[in-house]
Coordinates of C-alpha atoms in Angstrom, one line a residue:
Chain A
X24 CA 0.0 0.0 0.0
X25 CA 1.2 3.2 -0.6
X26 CA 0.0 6.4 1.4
X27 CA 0.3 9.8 0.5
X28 CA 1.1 12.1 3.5
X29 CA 0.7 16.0 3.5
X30 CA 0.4 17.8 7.5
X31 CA -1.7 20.4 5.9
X32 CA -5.4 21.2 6.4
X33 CA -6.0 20.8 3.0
X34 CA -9.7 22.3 2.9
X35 CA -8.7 25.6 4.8
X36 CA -9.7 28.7 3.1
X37 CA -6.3 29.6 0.7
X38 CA -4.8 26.1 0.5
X39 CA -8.2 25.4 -3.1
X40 CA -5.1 25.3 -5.5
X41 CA -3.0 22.8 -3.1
X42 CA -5.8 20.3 -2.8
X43 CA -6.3 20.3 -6.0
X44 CA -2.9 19.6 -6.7
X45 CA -2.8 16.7 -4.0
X46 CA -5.9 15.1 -5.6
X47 CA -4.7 15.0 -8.9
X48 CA -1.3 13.8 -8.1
X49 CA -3.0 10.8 -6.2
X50 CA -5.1 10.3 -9.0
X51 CA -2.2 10.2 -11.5
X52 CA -0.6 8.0 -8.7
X53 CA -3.6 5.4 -9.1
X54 CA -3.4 5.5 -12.3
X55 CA -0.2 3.9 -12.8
X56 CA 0.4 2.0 -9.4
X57 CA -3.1 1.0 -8.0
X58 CA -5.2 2.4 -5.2
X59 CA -3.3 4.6 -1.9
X60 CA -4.6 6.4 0.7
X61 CA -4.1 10.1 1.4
X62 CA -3.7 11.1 5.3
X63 CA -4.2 14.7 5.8
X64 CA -4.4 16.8 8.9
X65 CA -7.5 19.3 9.6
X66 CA -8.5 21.2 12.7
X67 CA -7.3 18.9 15.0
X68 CA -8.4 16.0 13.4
X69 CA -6.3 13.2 11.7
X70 CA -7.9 11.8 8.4
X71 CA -7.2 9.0 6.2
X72 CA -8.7 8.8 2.9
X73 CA -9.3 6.8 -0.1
X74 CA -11.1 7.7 -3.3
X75 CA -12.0 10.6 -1.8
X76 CA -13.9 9.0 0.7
X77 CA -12.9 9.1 4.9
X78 CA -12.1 5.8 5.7
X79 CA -10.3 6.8 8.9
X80 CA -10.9 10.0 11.3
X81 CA -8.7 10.3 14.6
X82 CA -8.1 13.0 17.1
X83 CA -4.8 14.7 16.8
X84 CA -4.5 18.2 18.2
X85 CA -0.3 18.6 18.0
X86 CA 2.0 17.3 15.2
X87 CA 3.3 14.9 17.9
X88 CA -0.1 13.2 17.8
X89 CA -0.5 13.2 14.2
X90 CA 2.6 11.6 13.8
X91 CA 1.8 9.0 15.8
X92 CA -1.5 8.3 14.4
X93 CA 0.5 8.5 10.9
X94 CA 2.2 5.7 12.5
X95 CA -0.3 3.6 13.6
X96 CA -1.9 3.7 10.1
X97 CA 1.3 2.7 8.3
X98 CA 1.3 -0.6 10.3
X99 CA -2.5 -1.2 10.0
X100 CA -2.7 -1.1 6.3
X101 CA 1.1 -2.3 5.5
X102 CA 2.2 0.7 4.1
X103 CA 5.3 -0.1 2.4
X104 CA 6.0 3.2 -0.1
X105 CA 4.7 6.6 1.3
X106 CA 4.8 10.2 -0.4
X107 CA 5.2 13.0 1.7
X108 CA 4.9 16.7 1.1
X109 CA 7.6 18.1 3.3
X110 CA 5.6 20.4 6.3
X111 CA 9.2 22.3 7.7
X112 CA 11.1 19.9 10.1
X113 CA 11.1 19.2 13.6
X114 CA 11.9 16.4 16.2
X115 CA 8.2 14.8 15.3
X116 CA 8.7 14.9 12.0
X117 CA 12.1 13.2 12.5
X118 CA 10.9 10.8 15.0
X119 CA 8.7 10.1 12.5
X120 CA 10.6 9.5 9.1
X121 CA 13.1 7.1 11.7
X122 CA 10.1 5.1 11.8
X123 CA 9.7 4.4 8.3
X124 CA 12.9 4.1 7.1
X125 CA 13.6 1.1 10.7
X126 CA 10.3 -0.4 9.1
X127 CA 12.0 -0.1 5.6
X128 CA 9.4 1.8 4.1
X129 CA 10.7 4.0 1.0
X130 CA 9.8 7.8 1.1
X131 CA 9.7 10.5 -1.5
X132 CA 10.3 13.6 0.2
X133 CA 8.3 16.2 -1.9
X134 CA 9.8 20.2 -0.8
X135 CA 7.2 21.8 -2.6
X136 CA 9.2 25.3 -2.9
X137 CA 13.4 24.9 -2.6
X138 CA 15.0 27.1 -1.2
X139 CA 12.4 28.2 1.2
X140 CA 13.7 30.2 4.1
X141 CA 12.6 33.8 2.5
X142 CA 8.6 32.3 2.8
X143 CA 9.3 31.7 6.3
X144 CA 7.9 34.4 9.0
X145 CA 10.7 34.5 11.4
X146 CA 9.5 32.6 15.0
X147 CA 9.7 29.0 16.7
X148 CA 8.7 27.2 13.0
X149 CA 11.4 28.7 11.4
X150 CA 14.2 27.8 14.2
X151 CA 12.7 24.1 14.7
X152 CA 13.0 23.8 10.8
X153 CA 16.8 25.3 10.3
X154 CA 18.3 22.8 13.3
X155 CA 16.3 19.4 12.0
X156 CA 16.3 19.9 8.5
X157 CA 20.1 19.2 8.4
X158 CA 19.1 15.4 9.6
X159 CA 16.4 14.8 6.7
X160 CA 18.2 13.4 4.3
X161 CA 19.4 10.6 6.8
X162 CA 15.8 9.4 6.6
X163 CA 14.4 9.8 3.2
X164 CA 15.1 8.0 -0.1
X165 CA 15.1 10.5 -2.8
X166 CA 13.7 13.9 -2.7
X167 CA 11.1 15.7 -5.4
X168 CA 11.0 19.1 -6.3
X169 CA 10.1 21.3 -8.1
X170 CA 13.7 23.7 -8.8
X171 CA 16.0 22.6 -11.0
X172 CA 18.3 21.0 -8.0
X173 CA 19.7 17.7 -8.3
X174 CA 20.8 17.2 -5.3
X175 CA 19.0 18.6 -1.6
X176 CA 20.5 17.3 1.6
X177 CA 22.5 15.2 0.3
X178 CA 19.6 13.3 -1.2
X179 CA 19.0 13.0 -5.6
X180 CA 16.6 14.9 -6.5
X181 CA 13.5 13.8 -9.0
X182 CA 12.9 17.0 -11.0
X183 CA 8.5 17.5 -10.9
X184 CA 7.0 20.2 -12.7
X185 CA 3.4 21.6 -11.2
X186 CA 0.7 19.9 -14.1
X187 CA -2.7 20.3 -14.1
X188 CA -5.8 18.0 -14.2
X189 CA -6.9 19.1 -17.6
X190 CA -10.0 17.5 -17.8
X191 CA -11.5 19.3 -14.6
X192 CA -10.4 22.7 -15.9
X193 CA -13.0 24.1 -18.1
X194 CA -11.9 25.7 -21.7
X195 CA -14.4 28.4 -23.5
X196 CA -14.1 32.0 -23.9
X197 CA -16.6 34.4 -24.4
X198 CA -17.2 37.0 -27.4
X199 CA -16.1 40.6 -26.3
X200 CA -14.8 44.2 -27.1
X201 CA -12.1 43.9 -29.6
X202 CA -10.2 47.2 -27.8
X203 CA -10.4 45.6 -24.5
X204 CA -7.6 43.8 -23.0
X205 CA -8.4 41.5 -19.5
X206 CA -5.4 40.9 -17.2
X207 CA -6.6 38.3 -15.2
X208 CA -4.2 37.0 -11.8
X209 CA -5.4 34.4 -9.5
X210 CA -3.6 33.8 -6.2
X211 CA -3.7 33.9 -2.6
X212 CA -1.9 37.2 -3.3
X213 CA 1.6 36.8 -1.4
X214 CA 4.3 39.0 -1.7
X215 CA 6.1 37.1 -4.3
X216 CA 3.3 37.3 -6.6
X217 CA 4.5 40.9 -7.4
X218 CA 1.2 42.2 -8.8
X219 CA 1.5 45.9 -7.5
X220 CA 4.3 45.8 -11.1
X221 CA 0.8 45.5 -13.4
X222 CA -0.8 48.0 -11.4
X223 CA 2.6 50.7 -11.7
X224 CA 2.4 49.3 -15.3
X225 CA -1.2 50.8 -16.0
X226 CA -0.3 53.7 -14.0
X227 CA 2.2 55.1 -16.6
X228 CA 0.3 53.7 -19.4
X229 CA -3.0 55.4 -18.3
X230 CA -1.0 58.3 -17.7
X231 CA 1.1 58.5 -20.8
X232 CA -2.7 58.5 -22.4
X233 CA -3.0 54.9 -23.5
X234 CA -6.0 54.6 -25.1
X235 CA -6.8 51.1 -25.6
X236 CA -9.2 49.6 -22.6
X237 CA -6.6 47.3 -20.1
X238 CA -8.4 45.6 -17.1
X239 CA -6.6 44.2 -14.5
X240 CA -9.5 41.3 -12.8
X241 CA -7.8 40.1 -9.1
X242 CA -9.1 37.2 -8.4
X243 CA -8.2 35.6 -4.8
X244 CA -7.5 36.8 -0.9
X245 CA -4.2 37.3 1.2
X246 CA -1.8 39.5 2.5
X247 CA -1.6 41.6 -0.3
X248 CA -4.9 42.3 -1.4
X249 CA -5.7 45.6 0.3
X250 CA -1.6 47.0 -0.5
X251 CA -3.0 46.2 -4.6
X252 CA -6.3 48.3 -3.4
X253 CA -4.5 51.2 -2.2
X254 CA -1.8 51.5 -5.3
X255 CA -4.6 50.9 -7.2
X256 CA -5.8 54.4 -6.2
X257 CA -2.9 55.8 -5.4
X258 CA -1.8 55.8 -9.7
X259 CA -5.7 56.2 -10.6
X260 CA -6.3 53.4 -11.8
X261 CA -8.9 51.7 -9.8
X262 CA -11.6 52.2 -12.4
X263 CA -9.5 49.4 -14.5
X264 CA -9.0 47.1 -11.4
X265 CA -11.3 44.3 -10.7
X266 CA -11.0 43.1 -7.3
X267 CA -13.5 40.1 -7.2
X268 CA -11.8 38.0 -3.5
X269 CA -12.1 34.3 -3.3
X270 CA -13.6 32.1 -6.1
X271 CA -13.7 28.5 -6.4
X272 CA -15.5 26.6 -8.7
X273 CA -18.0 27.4 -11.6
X274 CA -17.7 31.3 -9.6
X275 CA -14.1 31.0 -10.8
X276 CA -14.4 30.0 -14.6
X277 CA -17.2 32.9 -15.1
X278 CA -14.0 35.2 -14.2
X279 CA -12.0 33.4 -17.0
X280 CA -14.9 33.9 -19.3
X281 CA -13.5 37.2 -20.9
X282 CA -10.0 37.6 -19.8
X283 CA -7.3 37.5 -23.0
X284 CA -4.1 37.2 -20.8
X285 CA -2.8 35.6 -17.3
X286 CA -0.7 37.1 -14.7
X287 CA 1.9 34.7 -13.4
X288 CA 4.0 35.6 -10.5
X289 CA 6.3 38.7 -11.0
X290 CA 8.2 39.0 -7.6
X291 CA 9.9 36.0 -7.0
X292 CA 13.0 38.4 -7.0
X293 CA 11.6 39.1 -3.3
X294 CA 12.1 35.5 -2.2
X295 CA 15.8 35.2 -4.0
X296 CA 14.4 32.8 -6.5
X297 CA 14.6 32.8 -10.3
X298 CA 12.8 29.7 -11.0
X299 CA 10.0 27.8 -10.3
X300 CA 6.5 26.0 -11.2
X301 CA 3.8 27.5 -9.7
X302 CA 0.0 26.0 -9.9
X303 CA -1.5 28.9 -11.7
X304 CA 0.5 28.6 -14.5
X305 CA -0.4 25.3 -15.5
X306 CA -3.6 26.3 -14.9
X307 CA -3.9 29.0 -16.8
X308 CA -2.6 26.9 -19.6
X309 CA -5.8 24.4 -19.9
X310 CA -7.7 27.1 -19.9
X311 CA -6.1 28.5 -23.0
X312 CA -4.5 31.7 -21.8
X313 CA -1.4 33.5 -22.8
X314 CA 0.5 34.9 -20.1
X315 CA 3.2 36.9 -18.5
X316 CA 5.9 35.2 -16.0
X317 CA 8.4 36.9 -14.3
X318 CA 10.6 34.1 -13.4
X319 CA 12.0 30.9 -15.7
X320 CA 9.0 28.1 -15.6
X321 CA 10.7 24.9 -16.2
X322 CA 7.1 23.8 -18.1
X323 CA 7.9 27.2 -20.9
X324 CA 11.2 26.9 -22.5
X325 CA 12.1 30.5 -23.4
X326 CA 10.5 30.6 -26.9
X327 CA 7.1 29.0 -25.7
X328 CA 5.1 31.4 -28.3
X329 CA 2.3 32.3 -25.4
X330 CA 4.7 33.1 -22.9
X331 CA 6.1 36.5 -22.3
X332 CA 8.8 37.2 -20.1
X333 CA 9.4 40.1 -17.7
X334 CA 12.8 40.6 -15.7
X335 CA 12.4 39.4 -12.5
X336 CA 12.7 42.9 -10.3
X337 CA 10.2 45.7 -9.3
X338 CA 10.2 47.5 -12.3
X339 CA 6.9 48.2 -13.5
X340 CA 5.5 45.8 -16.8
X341 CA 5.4 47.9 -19.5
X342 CA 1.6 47.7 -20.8
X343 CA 2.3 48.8 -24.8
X344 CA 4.2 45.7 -24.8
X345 CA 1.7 43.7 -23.0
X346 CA -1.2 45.3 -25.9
X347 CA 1.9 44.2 -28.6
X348 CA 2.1 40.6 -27.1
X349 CA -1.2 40.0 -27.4
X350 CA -2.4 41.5 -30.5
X351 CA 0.4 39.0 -32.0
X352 CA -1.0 36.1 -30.5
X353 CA -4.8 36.8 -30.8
X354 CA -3.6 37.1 -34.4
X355 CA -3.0 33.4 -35.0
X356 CA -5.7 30.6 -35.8
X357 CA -7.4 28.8 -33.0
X358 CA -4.4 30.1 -30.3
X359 CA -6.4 29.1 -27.3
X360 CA -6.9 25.8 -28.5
X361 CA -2.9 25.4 -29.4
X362 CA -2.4 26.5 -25.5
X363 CA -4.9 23.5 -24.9
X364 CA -3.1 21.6 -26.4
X365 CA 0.2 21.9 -24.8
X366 CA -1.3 21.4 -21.2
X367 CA -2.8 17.8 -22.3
X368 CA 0.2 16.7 -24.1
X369 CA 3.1 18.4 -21.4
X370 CA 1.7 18.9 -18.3
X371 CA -1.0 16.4 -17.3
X372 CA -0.2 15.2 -14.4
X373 CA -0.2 11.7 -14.9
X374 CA 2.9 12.7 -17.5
X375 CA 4.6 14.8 -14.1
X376 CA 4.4 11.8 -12.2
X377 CA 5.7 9.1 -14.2
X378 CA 9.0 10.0 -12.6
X379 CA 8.1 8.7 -9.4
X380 CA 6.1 6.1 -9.9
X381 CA 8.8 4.6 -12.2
X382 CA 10.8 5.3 -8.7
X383 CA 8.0 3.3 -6.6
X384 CA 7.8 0.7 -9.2
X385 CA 11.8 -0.4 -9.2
X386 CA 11.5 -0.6 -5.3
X387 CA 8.2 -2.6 -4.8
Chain B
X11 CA 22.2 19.1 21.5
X12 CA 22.2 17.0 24.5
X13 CA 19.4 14.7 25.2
X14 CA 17.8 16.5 28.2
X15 CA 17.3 20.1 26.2
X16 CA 16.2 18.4 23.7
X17 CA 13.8 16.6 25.7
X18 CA 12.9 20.0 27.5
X19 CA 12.4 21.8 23.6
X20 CA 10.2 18.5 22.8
X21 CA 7.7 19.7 25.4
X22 CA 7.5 23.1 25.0
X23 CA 7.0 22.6 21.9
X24 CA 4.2 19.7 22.3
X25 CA 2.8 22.9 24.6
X26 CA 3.2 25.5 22.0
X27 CA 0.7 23.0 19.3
X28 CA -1.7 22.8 21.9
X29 CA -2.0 26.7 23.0
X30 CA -2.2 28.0 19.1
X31 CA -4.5 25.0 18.1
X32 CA -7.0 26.4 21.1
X33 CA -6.3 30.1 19.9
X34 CA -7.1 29.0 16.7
X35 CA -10.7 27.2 17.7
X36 CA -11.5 30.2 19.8
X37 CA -10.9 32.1 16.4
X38 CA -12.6 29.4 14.1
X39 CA -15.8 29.4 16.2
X40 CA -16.3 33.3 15.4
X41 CA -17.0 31.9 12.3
X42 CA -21.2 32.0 13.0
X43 CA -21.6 30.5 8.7
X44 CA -19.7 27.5 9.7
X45 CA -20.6 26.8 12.9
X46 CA -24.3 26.9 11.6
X47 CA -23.9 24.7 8.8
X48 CA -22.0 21.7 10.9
X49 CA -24.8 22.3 13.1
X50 CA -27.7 21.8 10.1
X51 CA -25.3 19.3 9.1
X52 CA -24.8 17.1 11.7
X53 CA -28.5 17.6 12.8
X54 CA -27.7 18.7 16.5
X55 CA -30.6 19.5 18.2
X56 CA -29.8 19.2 22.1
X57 CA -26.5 19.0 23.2
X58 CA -24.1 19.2 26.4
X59 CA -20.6 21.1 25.5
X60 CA -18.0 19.0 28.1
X61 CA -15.4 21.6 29.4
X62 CA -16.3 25.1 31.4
X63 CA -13.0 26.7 30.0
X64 CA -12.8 29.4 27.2
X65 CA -13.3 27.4 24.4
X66 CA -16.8 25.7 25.8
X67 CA -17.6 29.5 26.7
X68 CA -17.4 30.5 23.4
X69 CA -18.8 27.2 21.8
X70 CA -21.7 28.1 24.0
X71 CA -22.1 31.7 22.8
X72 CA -21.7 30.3 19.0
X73 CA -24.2 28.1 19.3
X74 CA -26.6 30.4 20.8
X75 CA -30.0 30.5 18.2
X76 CA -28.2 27.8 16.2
X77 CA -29.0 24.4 19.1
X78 CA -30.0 24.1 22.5
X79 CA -27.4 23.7 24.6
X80 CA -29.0 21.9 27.7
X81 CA -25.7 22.5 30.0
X82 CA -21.9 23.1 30.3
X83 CA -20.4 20.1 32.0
X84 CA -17.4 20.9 34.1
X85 CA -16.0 18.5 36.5
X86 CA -15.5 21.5 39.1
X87 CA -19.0 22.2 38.2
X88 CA -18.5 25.8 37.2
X89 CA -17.2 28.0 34.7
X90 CA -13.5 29.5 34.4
X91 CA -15.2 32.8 34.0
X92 CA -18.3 33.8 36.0
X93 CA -21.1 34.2 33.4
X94 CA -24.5 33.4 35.5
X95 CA -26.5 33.5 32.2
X96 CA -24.7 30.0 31.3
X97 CA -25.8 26.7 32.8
X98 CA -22.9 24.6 34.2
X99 CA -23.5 21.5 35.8
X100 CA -20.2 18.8 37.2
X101 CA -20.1 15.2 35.9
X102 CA -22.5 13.6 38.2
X103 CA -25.3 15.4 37.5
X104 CA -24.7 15.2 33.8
X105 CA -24.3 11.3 34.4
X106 CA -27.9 11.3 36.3
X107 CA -30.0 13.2 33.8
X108 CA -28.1 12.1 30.1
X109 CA -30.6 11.0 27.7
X110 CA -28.7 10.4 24.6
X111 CA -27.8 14.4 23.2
X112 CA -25.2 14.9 21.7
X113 CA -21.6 16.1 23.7
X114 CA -19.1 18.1 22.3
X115 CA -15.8 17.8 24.1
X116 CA -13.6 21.1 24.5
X117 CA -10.8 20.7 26.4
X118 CA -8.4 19.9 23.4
X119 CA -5.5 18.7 25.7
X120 CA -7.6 16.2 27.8
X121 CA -9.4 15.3 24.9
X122 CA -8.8 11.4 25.7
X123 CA -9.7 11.1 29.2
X124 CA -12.7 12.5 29.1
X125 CA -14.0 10.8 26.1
X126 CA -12.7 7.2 28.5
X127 CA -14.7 9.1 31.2
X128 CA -17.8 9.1 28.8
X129 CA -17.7 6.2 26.8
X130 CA -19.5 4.0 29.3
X131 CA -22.5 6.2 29.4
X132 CA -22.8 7.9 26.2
X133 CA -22.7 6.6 22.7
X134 CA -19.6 7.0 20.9
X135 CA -21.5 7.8 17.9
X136 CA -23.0 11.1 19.9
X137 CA -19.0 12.5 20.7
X138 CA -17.6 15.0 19.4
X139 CA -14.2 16.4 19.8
X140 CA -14.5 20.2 19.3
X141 CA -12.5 20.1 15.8
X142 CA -14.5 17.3 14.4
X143 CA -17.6 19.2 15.1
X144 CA -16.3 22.2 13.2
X145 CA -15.9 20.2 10.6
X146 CA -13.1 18.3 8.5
X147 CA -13.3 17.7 5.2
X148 CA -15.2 20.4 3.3

């Protein structure tokens, strides 16, 4: 049996793009290697689940407790391959990947962002994670990431990608106003997503007198949201911001309905990072969008037609070039459906996987 | 590090989880939506909340128009704070009048023992640790 572990309360309000990630990689998982179980962690509650269905519910109020019912599961359904999705380290973590490797159990380690210190808020977390970390790789088999490491504590790296569950992400577009242009940027709206460089971007456009119609649709909640409101108003611009909060669901694909091109994130810069994979953007690929990165996404080699790049700093995205970028892509035949197209045939995530269930398979 | 401050991180630590997971019920139960839709969900009609403390005060207060919350059970037999508008009544006489409501457990870190305390008595089916009634998945 293989379990899938994450220490997350996957149905919290912010973590809709994570759980959506888990569920697909357990489905892609299936697919290839038979049924699992995934074990997640929710006000105070331990659950095990399979198919999407509870099969197990315990109490476990600290991550001492959770461990330990982890534990106990592992020997009651002869868990013998587990994937976990690193939570930040600390004795109980420790105490329990000792466990599994004394029961010979092999573990992919997933570190869903590497290096990860500048997300950290400074406190206890942070300290417990920079003393155990250093003892990780003692206890894990191989390591998955999504950077372009090869190597992280001492431990190879399998190289992931963030895919997308294509068929659950809707594709149409709507008919609209030929001289309007819709930005659209879902997120939990962190620093690093760097948004406020659109907003400085419409500032001097709108200013310079840029005539043709560019909205800017924010689509999510977080830290950040009410900083975007202000600079919003602060460069007159607000008229051409859309601030809609959290969407899930069918709520979310109405606010793709119109929208010609995707924000990515455009302030990794603040976190010291140049690369990554983030959800949104292979989301924003099934749904047939263009868009704007301002970091190098291993899934978009650097002449991907439908990506456009922006340096990876504070300076504010130039909007003419934005209007430019699109107007040469909305050009070409059935461009939406070429987008499409690349999602299915790159970044399902049954394709993402492969990697480590071919790693699972030659240790069964 | 040697063994014994290591040991002596371990439990503040272990400490630590348990004082932001009740900060973070006290917070959660200010959400009045959720509270009322476990509630619908769950079909509670009567109910005792075990545990006088803060979080059984403010389970109390969230449930207020939502159930009927026939007593507070507190093995002192009163409240930590002295609120006369709430009823409070110590294990015995929750013993002698139980008639099958449902009980939602509150103290997070004595969770287990009281449930043991319980079990012969009340149906495991009708216990609820605070968390689970807030809701899990979904």
């Amino acid at each position: 049996m293989i379990f899938y572990i994450t220490f997350k309360d996957l149905y919290s309000t912010g973590y809709a793009g994570i759980r959506k990630k888990v569920i697909a990689q357990t489905k892609a998982l299936e697919n290839k290697l038979g049924k699992l179980c995934v074990a997640f962690w929710c006000n105070q509650m331990a659950f095990l689940m399979q198919e999407e269905n509870v099969i197990e519910k315990r109490v476990a109020v600290t991550r001492k407790e959770y461990g330990n019912v982890l534990l106990s599961w592992i020997e009651k359904y002869d868990v013998d391959r587990t994937y976990v999705r690193y939570p930040l380290s600390d004795k109980f973590f420790l105490e329990f990947l000792n466990f599994q490797k004394e029961k010979g159990i092999r573990t992919v380690l997933e570190i869903p962002t590497y290096p990860y210190d500048a997300e950290l808020p400074f406190g206890r977390l942070k300290g417990e994670d920079a003393y155990y970390r250093e003892m990780v790789g003692e206890y894990v088999d191989v390591i998955s990431t999504y950077s372009n490491d090869s190597e992280i504590w001492g431990k190879r790296c399998i190289r992931l990608v963030n895919g997308v569950d294509v068929e659950k992400i809707p594709f149409f577009h709507g008919k609209k106003e030929n001289n309007k242009i819709i930005l659209i940027a879902v997120g939990c709206m962190e620093p690093w997503h760097g948004f406020e460089r659109i907003l400085e971007g419409m500032g001097n456009y709108y200013h310079a007198g840029g005539k043709r119609q560019v909205y800017f649709r924010l689509v999510g909640e977080g830290v950040e949201l009410n900083r975007y409101r202000r600079e919003a108003e602060r460069l007159e611009v607000q008229d051409y911001v859309e601030i809609l909060g959290q969407k899930e669901g069918e709520d979310l694909t109405k606010c793709f309905y119109d929208t010609d091109i995707a924000i990515g994130s455009l302030g990794y810069y603040k976190n010291g990072i140049q690369e990554g994979s983030p959800i949104k953007g292979a989301e924003y690929c099934a749904r047939g969008l263009p868009m704007v990165l301002g970091y190098d996404d291993m899934r978009f080699p650097e002449k991907t037609p439908f990506v456009f790049r922006v340096p990876n700093d504070s300076s504010a995205i130039p909007i003419d070039d934005i209007i430019k970028f699109h107007d040469h892509i909305a050009a070409q035949e059935n461009y939406r459906e070429k987008i499409r197209s690349y999602a299915v045939k790159y970044l399902s995530w049954d394709t993402v996987m492969e990697p480590v269930a071919e790693y699972f398979r030659e240790r069964s | 590090m040697d063994e014994k401050t290591e040991e002596l991180l371990s439990l503040y630590a272990d400490e630590t989880d348990v004082i932001t997971a009740c900060y973070e019920m006290m917070g959660k139960l200010l959400n009045r939506d959720r509270v009322t839709s476990r509630v619908k969900e769950l079909e509670i009609r009567d109910l005792y909340i075990y545990g006088g403390g803060y979080l059984g005060i403010q389970l109390y207060r969230a449930l207020e128009g939502q159930a009927k919350v026939l007593s507070v059970v507190d093995k002192s037999g009163g409240l930590i704070l002295g609120i006369p508008d709430i009823p409070v009544i110590n294990s015995k006489q929750f013993q002698a009048e139980y008639r099958n409501e449902w009980v939602i457990i509150t103290p997070i870190k004595h969770y287990r023992s009281i449930y043991d305390e319980l079990i012969p008595f009340v149906s495991a089916d009708k216990i609820l640790f605070l968390g689970e009634f807030y809701g899990g998945k979904g």
